[in-house]
CSV table of C-alpha atoms in Angstrom, one decimal:
chain,number,residue,atom,x,y,z
A,12,MET,CA,-28.3,-0.5,13.6
A,13,ILE,CA,-29.7,-1.8,10.3
A,14,ILE,CA,-33.1,-3.5,10.5
A,15,LYS,CA,-33.7,-6.3,8.0
A,16,GLU,CA,-37.1,-7.1,6.7
A,17,LEU,CA,-38.2,-10.0,4.5
A,18,VAL,CA,-40.3,-8.9,1.6
A,19,PRO,CA,-43.3,-11.2,1.1
A,20,GLN,CA,-43.5,-13.1,-2.2
A,21,ARG,CA,-47.1,-12.2,-2.7
A,22,PHE,CA,-46.0,-8.7,-3.7
A,23,GLY,CA,-44.1,-10.2,-6.6
A,24,PHE,CA,-40.6,-10.1,-5.0
A,25,ARG,CA,-38.2,-12.8,-4.1
A,26,ASN,CA,-37.5,-13.3,-0.4
A,27,ASP,CA,-34.8,-10.7,-0.5
A,28,ILE,CA,-33.6,-8.5,2.3
A,29,ARG,CA,-34.7,-4.9,2.3
A,30,TYR,CA,-32.6,-2.5,4.4
A,31,ILE,CA,-34.3,0.1,6.5
A,32,ARG,CA,-32.0,2.8,7.8
A,33,GLY,CA,-34.4,4.7,10.0
A,34,THR,CA,-32.8,3.8,13.3
A,35,MET,CA,-29.1,4.0,12.2
A,36,LYS,CA,-26.8,6.1,14.3
A,37,LYS,CA,-26.4,9.6,12.9
A,38,TYR,CA,-22.8,10.8,12.3
A,39,PRO,CA,-21.9,14.4,11.8
A,40,ASP,CA,-21.5,15.8,8.3
A,41,LEU,CA,-18.1,16.7,6.8
A,42,THR,CA,-17.8,20.4,7.1
A,43,SER,CA,-16.8,22.7,4.3
A,44,GLY,CA,-13.5,23.5,6.2
A,45,GLU,CA,-12.7,19.8,6.5
A,46,LYS,CA,-13.5,19.3,2.8
A,47,LYS,CA,-11.1,22.1,1.8
A,48,SER,CA,-8.4,20.7,4.1
A,49,LEU,CA,-8.8,17.1,2.8
A,50,ARG,CA,-8.9,18.3,-0.8
A,51,LYS,CA,-5.4,19.7,-0.3
A,52,LEU,CA,-4.1,16.3,0.5
A,53,LEU,CA,-4.1,15.6,-3.3
A,54,MET,CA,-0.9,17.7,-3.3
A,55,LYS,CA,2.4,16.1,-2.4
A,56,LYS,CA,3.7,19.2,-0.7
A,57,VAL,CA,0.7,19.2,1.6
A,58,ARG,CA,1.0,15.5,2.4
A,59,ASP,CA,4.7,16.0,3.3
A,60,LYS,CA,4.0,19.1,5.4
A,61,GLU,CA,1.1,17.7,7.3
A,62,GLY,CA,2.3,14.1,7.6
A,63,ARG,CA,-0.9,12.5,6.6
A,64,PHE,CA,-2.6,11.1,3.5
A,65,LEU,CA,-5.9,9.8,2.2
A,66,VAL,CA,-6.7,6.1,1.4
A,67,GLU,CA,-9.9,5.1,-0.4
A,68,GLY,CA,-12.1,2.0,-0.8
A,69,PRO,CA,-13.5,-0.4,1.8
A,70,ARG,CA,-10.7,-3.0,1.6
A,71,VAL,CA,-7.8,-0.5,2.0
A,72,VAL,CA,-9.6,1.4,4.8
A,73,GLU,CA,-10.3,-1.8,6.7
A,74,GLU,CA,-6.7,-2.8,6.4
A,75,ALA,CA,-5.6,0.6,7.8
A,76,LEU,CA,-8.0,0.2,10.7
A,77,HIS,CA,-6.6,-3.2,11.6
A,78,SER,CA,-2.9,-2.0,11.4
A,79,THR,CA,-0.7,-0.2,13.8
A,80,TRP,CA,-1.0,3.0,11.6
A,81,LYS,CA,-2.9,5.9,13.2
A,82,VAL,CA,-6.2,6.6,11.4
A,83,SER,CA,-7.6,10.0,12.3
A,84,LYS,CA,-10.8,10.2,10.3
A,85,ILE,CA,-13.3,8.0,8.4
A,86,ILE,CA,-15.5,9.6,5.7
A,87,PHE,CA,-18.4,7.6,4.2
A,88,THR,CA,-21.4,8.2,2.0
A,89,ASN,CA,-24.9,7.2,2.8
A,90,GLN,CA,-24.8,4.7,-0.2
A,91,PHE,CA,-21.8,3.0,1.3
A,92,LEU,CA,-24.0,1.7,4.2
A,93,SER,CA,-25.3,-1.1,1.9
A,94,ASN,CA,-21.7,-2.3,1.3
A,95,PRO,CA,-21.0,-5.6,3.3
A,96,HIS,CA,-17.8,-4.0,4.7
A,97,SER,CA,-19.6,-1.0,6.1
A,98,GLN,CA,-20.5,-2.3,9.6
A,99,ARG,CA,-17.1,-3.9,10.1
A,100,ILE,CA,-15.4,-0.6,9.2
A,101,ILE,CA,-17.6,1.5,11.4
A,102,THR,CA,-17.3,-0.9,14.3
A,103,ALA,CA,-13.5,-1.0,14.0
A,104,ALA,CA,-13.3,2.9,13.7
A,105,ARG,CA,-15.5,3.3,16.8
A,106,ALA,CA,-13.3,0.8,18.7
A,107,ARG,CA,-10.2,2.8,17.9
A,108,LYS,CA,-12.0,6.1,18.7
A,109,VAL,CA,-11.6,7.4,15.1
A,110,HIS,CA,-13.6,10.5,14.1
A,111,ILE,CA,-16.4,9.4,11.7
A,112,VAL,CA,-18.2,11.7,9.4
A,113,GLN,CA,-20.7,11.4,6.5
A,114,ALA,CA,-20.5,13.2,3.2
A,115,PRO,CA,-22.4,13.2,-0.1
A,116,ALA,CA,-20.9,11.1,-2.9
A,117,ASP,CA,-19.9,14.2,-4.9
A,118,THR,CA,-18.1,15.6,-1.9
A,119,LEU,CA,-16.1,12.4,-1.4
A,120,LYS,CA,-15.3,12.4,-5.1
A,121,ALA,CA,-14.0,16.0,-4.9
A,122,ILE,CA,-11.5,15.2,-2.2
A,123,SER,CA,-10.0,12.2,-4.1
A,124,ASP,CA,-8.5,11.5,-7.5
A,125,ALA,CA,-10.3,8.2,-8.1
A,126,VAL,CA,-12.5,8.1,-11.2
A,127,THR,CA,-15.2,6.2,-9.4
A,128,SER,CA,-15.7,6.7,-5.6
A,129,GLN,CA,-16.1,3.6,-3.5
A,130,GLY,CA,-18.0,5.4,-0.9
A,131,VAL,CA,-15.5,5.4,2.0
A,132,ALA,CA,-12.1,7.0,2.7
A,133,ALA,CA,-9.8,7.4,5.6
A,134,VAL,CA,-7.2,9.9,6.7
A,135,VAL,CA,-4.0,8.2,7.9
A,136,GLU,CA,-1.0,9.6,9.7
A,137,ARG,CA,2.4,8.9,8.2
A,138,ALA,CA,4.6,6.5,10.1
A,139,SER,CA,8.0,7.5,11.5
A,140,GLY,CA,11.0,7.7,9.2
A,141,TRP,CA,14.2,5.8,8.9
A,142,SER,CA,15.5,4.1,12.0
A,143,GLN,CA,19.3,4.0,12.6
A,144,SER,CA,18.9,0.7,14.4
A,145,PHE,CA,17.4,-0.9,11.3
A,146,TRP,CA,20.4,-3.1,10.3
A,147,PRO,CA,21.4,-4.2,13.8
A,148,ASP,CA,17.8,-5.2,14.6
A,149,ARG,CA,17.4,-7.5,11.6
A,150,PRO,CA,16.9,-11.3,12.2
A,151,LYS,CA,19.5,-13.8,11.1
A,152,SER,CA,17.5,-14.7,8.0
A,153,SER,CA,16.2,-11.5,6.3
A,154,LEU,CA,15.1,-10.5,2.8
A,155,ILE,CA,15.1,-6.8,2.0
A,156,ILE,CA,13.9,-5.1,-1.3
A,157,ALA,CA,15.6,-1.8,-2.3
A,158,LEU,CA,14.3,0.3,-5.1
A,159,ASP,CA,16.5,2.8,-7.1
A,160,HIS,CA,14.5,5.5,-9.0
A,161,VAL,CA,11.5,3.3,-9.7
A,162,SER,CA,9.4,6.1,-11.0
A,163,ASP,CA,6.0,4.8,-11.8
A,164,PRO,CA,3.5,4.9,-8.8
A,165,GLY,CA,1.6,1.9,-10.2
A,166,ASN,CA,4.8,-0.2,-10.4
A,167,LEU,CA,5.8,0.8,-6.8
A,168,GLY,CA,2.3,-0.2,-5.5
A,169,THR,CA,2.5,-3.5,-7.4
A,170,ILE,CA,6.0,-4.2,-5.9
A,171,ILE,CA,4.7,-3.5,-2.4
A,172,ARG,CA,1.8,-5.8,-2.9
A,173,THR,CA,4.0,-8.5,-4.3
A,174,CYS,CA,6.5,-8.2,-1.4
A,175,ASP,CA,3.6,-8.6,1.0
A,176,TRP,CA,2.6,-11.9,-0.7
A,177,PHE,CA,6.1,-13.3,-0.5
A,178,GLY,CA,6.8,-12.2,3.1
A,179,VAL,CA,9.6,-9.7,2.4
A,180,ASP,CA,10.9,-8.2,5.7
A,181,ALA,CA,11.2,-4.6,4.6
A,182,ILE,CA,11.3,-2.3,1.5
A,183,LEU,CA,13.7,0.6,1.1
A,184,LEU,CA,12.7,3.3,-1.3
A,185,GLY,CA,15.8,5.2,-2.6
A,186,GLN,CA,15.7,8.9,-3.2
A,187,GLY,CA,14.0,9.6,-6.6
A,188,THR,CA,11.6,6.7,-6.3
A,189,ALA,CA,7.9,7.4,-6.8
A,190,GLU,CA,6.1,8.8,-3.7
A,191,LEU,CA,4.9,6.2,-1.3
A,192,PHE,CA,1.8,8.1,-0.5
A,193,ASN,CA,0.8,9.0,-4.0
A,194,PRO,CA,-2.9,8.0,-4.5
A,195,LYS,CA,-2.1,5.7,-7.4
A,196,THR,CA,0.6,4.0,-5.4
A,197,LEU,CA,-1.8,3.5,-2.4
A,198,ARG,CA,-4.5,2.1,-4.6
A,199,SER,CA,-2.0,-0.3,-6.3
A,200,THR,CA,-0.9,-1.7,-2.9
A,201,MET,CA,-4.4,-2.9,-2.2
A,202,GLY,CA,-3.7,-2.3,1.5
A,203,SER,CA,-0.4,-4.2,1.6
A,204,LEU,CA,1.3,-1.0,2.7
A,205,PHE,CA,-0.2,-1.5,6.2
A,206,HIS,CA,1.4,-5.0,6.5
A,207,LEU,CA,5.0,-4.1,5.7
A,208,THR,CA,7.9,-2.0,6.9
A,209,VAL,CA,8.5,0.5,4.1
A,210,TYR,CA,11.0,3.4,4.4
A,211,ALA,CA,11.0,6.3,1.9
A,212,ASP,CA,13.8,8.7,0.8
A,213,VAL,CA,16.6,6.3,1.8
A,214,ASN,CA,20.2,7.1,0.9
A,215,LEU,CA,20.8,3.7,-0.7
A,216,ALA,CA,24.5,4.2,-1.4
A,217,PHE,CA,25.1,4.7,2.3
A,218,GLU,CA,22.7,2.1,3.6
A,219,LEU,CA,23.8,-0.7,1.2
A,220,VAL,CA,27.3,-0.3,2.6
A,221,ASN,CA,25.8,-0.6,6.1
A,222,ALA,CA,23.9,-3.7,4.9
A,223,LYS,CA,27.2,-5.3,3.8
A,224,THR,CA,28.7,-4.6,7.1
A,225,ALA,CA,25.8,-6.3,8.7
A,226,GLY,CA,26.4,-9.4,6.7
A,227,TYR,CA,24.0,-8.9,3.8
A,228,SER,CA,24.6,-9.9,0.2
A,229,ILE,CA,23.6,-7.1,-2.2
A,230,ILE,CA,22.1,-8.6,-5.4
A,231,ALA,CA,21.5,-6.2,-8.2
A,232,THR,CA,19.0,-7.1,-10.9
A,233,SER,CA,19.4,-6.5,-14.7
A,234,SER,CA,17.5,-7.5,-17.8
A,235,THR,CA,20.8,-8.7,-19.4
A,236,GLY,CA,24.3,-9.6,-18.5
A,237,GLY,CA,23.9,-11.1,-15.0
A,238,ASN,CA,24.1,-14.6,-13.6
A,239,SER,CA,21.0,-16.7,-14.2
A,240,LEU,CA,18.3,-16.5,-11.5
A,241,TYR,CA,18.1,-20.3,-11.6
A,242,ASP,CA,21.8,-20.6,-10.6
A,243,MET,CA,21.4,-18.3,-7.6
A,244,PRO,CA,22.6,-20.0,-4.3
A,245,ALA,CA,20.5,-19.9,-1.1
A,246,LEU,CA,21.6,-16.9,1.1
A,247,ASP,CA,20.5,-16.0,4.6
A,248,ARG,CA,20.7,-12.2,4.4
A,249,VAL,CA,19.9,-10.6,1.1
A,250,VAL,CA,19.2,-7.1,-0.2
A,251,LEU,CA,17.6,-7.4,-3.7
A,252,LEU,CA,18.0,-4.2,-5.7
A,253,PHE,CA,15.8,-3.1,-8.5
A,254,GLY,CA,16.4,-0.1,-10.7
A,255,ASN,CA,14.6,2.5,-12.9
A,256,GLU,CA,12.2,1.1,-15.5
A,257,ALA,CA,14.2,2.6,-18.4
A,258,ARG,CA,17.8,3.2,-17.1
A,259,GLY,CA,18.2,0.3,-14.6
A,260,ILE,CA,20.3,0.6,-11.5
A,261,SER,CA,22.6,3.6,-11.0
A,262,GLN,CA,26.3,3.0,-11.6
A,263,ASN,CA,27.3,3.9,-8.1
A,264,LEU,CA,25.0,1.3,-6.6
A,265,LEU,CA,26.1,-1.4,-9.1
A,266,GLY,CA,29.6,-0.8,-7.7
A,267,ILE,CA,28.4,-1.8,-4.3
A,268,ALA,CA,26.6,-4.9,-5.4
A,269,ASP,CA,28.1,-8.4,-4.7
A,270,HIS,CA,26.2,-10.2,-7.5
A,271,MET,CA,24.3,-9.3,-10.7
A,272,LEU,CA,21.1,-11.3,-11.4
A,273,THR,CA,19.1,-11.8,-14.6
A,274,ILE,CA,15.9,-13.6,-15.4
A,275,PRO,CA,16.6,-15.9,-18.4
A,276,ARG,CA,14.6,-15.0,-21.5
A,277,PHE,CA,13.0,-17.8,-23.6
A,278,GLY,CA,11.0,-15.6,-25.9
A,279,LYS,CA,11.4,-12.4,-27.9
A,280,ALA,CA,10.1,-9.7,-25.5
A,281,GLU,CA,12.6,-6.9,-25.0
A,282,SER,CA,12.2,-6.6,-21.3
A,283,LEU,CA,10.0,-7.4,-18.2
A,284,ASN,CA,8.1,-4.9,-16.2
A,285,VAL,CA,9.9,-4.2,-12.9
A,286,GLY,CA,6.9,-5.3,-10.9
A,287,ILE,CA,6.7,-8.6,-12.8
A,288,SER,CA,10.5,-9.1,-12.4
A,289,CYS,CA,10.2,-8.6,-8.7
A,290,GLY,CA,7.5,-11.3,-8.5
A,291,VAL,CA,9.4,-13.8,-10.6
A,292,ILE,CA,12.6,-13.4,-8.5
A,293,LEU,CA,10.8,-13.5,-5.2
A,294,SER,CA,8.9,-16.7,-6.2
A,295,TRP,CA,12.2,-18.4,-7.1
A,296,MET,CA,13.9,-17.2,-3.9
A,297,ARG,CA,11.0,-18.5,-1.8
A,298,ARG,CA,10.8,-21.9,-3.5
């Protein structure tokens, strides 16, 4: 519990709130063994082997705690207790029976790759992989995003966040796309990962054929040469396919697509960032 005390004006202060932590519940300290184990989660091979990853920052941690994902540990610094999110996060963690530990700021920084620590992190268990019942279980109206070799983690995170905004039903990450649980990807999603169905390491060539069998139209995007976005007809079931930042969509996937789509250019820029393109197209489709 945090006790709030008004500071009298006669001492030269405004009527601000001073926080006294003397009666706050004491949580165990992060052990050296736990620190070493969490430090290893910076490596992809360890994340893959252990099936867990680290998220940082109050907003993302809070989103994880209010999602269906399993959160196994919360780590916070003493300084974080003055953050307005702190009590909500601790309350949510205790309600879910999540293990809570404290750590010095330099320790939290050592187990993360963030330049500036935000004082709180969480260990999250990876969700289950691809479901063979995915296509049969889709609703009549469904919008799916598929990514082919989108290599930049920041672009991937931005696309996930954008898809969350526009209510995309699911995202399929083709083999060769940036790692979903890369720390930069996770930061860029701003917690949107925990709102969406996202599948990694999907065999897109195989699954796009399955999508067509399920009645989906496969729409490939291209910076040039496609039909104008503004002429696109309304469709009930769509898989929208985006390709690599430099090379575009693989030829074998282009051969599966039903339509090619291009955002008309009105200025002199050579191209659009793939994350921006995704936002422009989704905005038009949701009009």
